[in-house]
Structures are given as C-alpha cells and as structure tokens.
C-alpha cells in the first residue's frame, strides 16, 4: 500500500478501506507520509466526499491517535455541549452552569476561537485569574464536587486532529462534511461524556452556510455517535446575525452574566432555554413544558448565576475584575429604515481586526475589546440612531467596514427562525 495509490483511489471517487485510512493517519503522525501528500488527499476528500463507513473509520483512527478521558468515576449522566462556531456565541457560558444548577454533570473541554468565530476558553480567560488548565484528576474532582468544570483541550487528546486541522486551515480544506464530522466527533468521543449535544450553526457567520448542508453534517455526526454508543443530539440554529448583542470576550462574559440573571437578549434566552429543556427531557425524562419552566426559574432565582460564580471561583477567577476597553465609539445609521441584515461573518471579522480574535493560532487577543449591537434585525432605526458601540484600545476601525455589515431598507424582510430543527 502506498499513499500515492490512496490519493489516486480517492481522486477516482472510490471508497477507501479501514486499513487504508489507518495507514494514512499512522503515516501522518509518524511522518512517513509528507504533509503535501496528506494535503492532496484532503483536497480529494473535499471534492469527492466520503461514505459514512469511511467517515466512521476516519473518526475511529483519529480517536485512537491519543488519550481518551475516562469519566466513569463521575456519577450520573455526563453531558457535553459543542458548537460548530459562530459570532457572539456565548451559549456554553450560560447553558453549562444552568444545567449544572439543575443537577446535570458538566465535564467540558472547550477550544479557543480561530478566524472570525470566538471560543469559550478565550471568553473564560477574560475573567482575571480563571485557570483553564487543570490536571485530569482536578477536572474530575471538580465535577464530583460542584457538578461542573470547563477547561481547555489539553494533553494528548486526538493529536491526529491537531495535525489535520492545521493542514486544512492552510490548504482550503476545512469545508468538508466528513472532515468536519470526524474532527468534532473524535474529540467529543475522546472527552468521555455520555450525551453529546451539538449546536450546528447555519448562516453567513457559520461553517455551514445553508440548512441542507447543516442537516447533512448533523446526520453524519448522529450516525457516528450511534457507531460509538454515544447519544448525539443536534440543534440547527441561525448564525446569519450575531447571537445576542455582544461580540468580544469580556463583553460576552458580561452578557452571559446578564442572561444567567434572567435578563439577557431575547435570542440568547430563547436558545438557552430550548437547549436546556431538551437536555432535561432527554436525560431526566422531564416533559418539555415543565423543563422550560424549571430553566426559567433557575435563570431568575439566582441559582444559575450562583453556579457560574461557583465554577469561576473554583477555577480561581474573579468576576468583579472583568475589564472592558475604555475607548468607546458609537456608530450611527446613515439612513432610516428596517435593519434587515446584520452580517455575522463581517462583524466577526471587524471584532477580530480590533483584537478580539486571532488570525493565527499564536496571535494574542485583547479580551477587553469588542462590539455591542444596539439593535437586532427587524428593528426600525432613524437616520443617526446608534447601530452599535465599539470598545477598543490602540487599534482603529474603519466605519465603512462596520456600515457594510448592515442592510437597512424601507421594506421589512421576514426574519429567519432562530432554531431551524432538532435532530437525534
Ligand atoms: N470544529 C472542529 O472541531 N473541527 C472542524 O473541522 C470544524 C469545526
């Protein structure tokens, strides 16, 4: 068997065997296969796809390339939640403590942001002192003690994904359903949870731009889950406009705190309550309406926020010390009309430009900067009304780059739904 035969086979749209996929992953890691050969195979996969069997073999080989976390010493159903990435997506910061306050065990390993999308670990690091790195023992002890821990993916979890993802990122081969599904699922299975909840974002600010592809991705991940005896639930949600109002790490933590106290933005609250009630329904067999009431209660009686505080304090963070950039700039509407579009992708890029995100893995982010929208799509604005506030330090912004993100017109367009579909 040679890598050239395997590339040729995929180029001719033929199905690779388990043995061939194992050969590729092993060769990539022991460096007997060159990066350019892996890149060539990746491009053939992007163009010609993979069957479900091939995708499962790839997931299995990636999973077996590193350590697997054993969470069996945690009592009860352990839930993990993943988002395929978006702009203003602070869901984990709210959902995880809410569920933990309802007795669901959350053992979560999260990632950092890359490109225009944010990452939970960057947001948690905006809380001064918050330790994102814990040993396996500390991680499990914390979940047993307080029911929740959120740490960064560390150690030797799926090294094959680190290598593959780095190559995909620089060879235009990220947007492939089998590659995305195997990348996400290998890490989620290695992280050891029983129930994996995946928020598949759909829209301009997401990896999946249309509902059809998002469904294909969701169904592929659900099928992979079945082969590994993991329950996977996918919720397909909108990412054409940013979620909530805040984009940028400290600003998003502040918005998460407001949401944990029951007064977050409408879309954020709706998404949180929908996901949390579904988790309660699936794990505890609680009727959906009752589950929604239970979630709303926890978000208004201080319990969800108290759990968040407990999480932060246990990991040595101080909520009171969160800093926001001092230079504030208000961007005004050039005309009157309905805001029909707020382009999540472009706003994510503006936030990244001013330091809220990174272009390469090694860039240092500024947690204090970001944007806060004043409106959501569907709102009416008069000329000169504020569209958003920019919080920044030394970097400048181009107002035109921000204005380009807004489509304002005299006709009101129909708003797309926040939640498209739930698949399991
Ligand atoms: N997130 C991942 O973890 N992997 C991908 O391939 C895409 C998004």
GROMACS .gro file of C-alpha atoms and ligand atoms in nm, residues 82-85 153 161 165 168 174 176 179-185 187 207, ligand 1:
model
   27
   82UNK     CA    1  -2.036   2.168   2.138
   83UNK     CA    2  -2.098   2.448   1.893
   84UNK     CA    3  -1.971   2.439   1.537
   85UNK     CA    4  -1.878   2.804   1.591
  153UNK     CA    5  -0.849   2.084   2.546
  161UNK     CA    6  -0.699   1.625   1.458
  165UNK     CA    7  -0.683   2.074   1.128
  168UNK     CA    8  -0.683   2.200   0.650
  174UNK     CA    9  -1.191   2.299   0.609
  176UNK     CA   10  -1.595   1.922   0.405
  179UNK     CA   11  -1.374   1.606   0.766
  180UNK     CA   12  -1.570   1.835   1.000
  181UNK     CA   13  -1.782   1.549   1.138
  182UNK     CA   14  -1.482   1.324   1.210
  183UNK     CA   15  -1.287   1.615   1.362
  184UNK     CA   16  -1.566   1.713   1.600
  185UNK     CA   17  -1.680   1.362   1.688
  187UNK     CA   18  -1.272   1.494   2.012
  207UNK     CA   19  -1.913   2.691   0.873
  425LIG     N1   20  -1.470   2.242   1.451
  425LIG     C1   21  -1.389   2.134   1.466
  425LIG     O1   22  -1.357   2.093   1.576
  425LIG     N2   23  -1.344   2.074   1.354
  425LIG     C2   24  -1.376   2.114   1.231
  425LIG     O2   25  -1.333   2.053   1.135
  425LIG     C3   26  -1.459   2.227   1.217
  425LIG     C4   27  -1.505   2.288   1.329
   0.00000   0.00000   0.00000
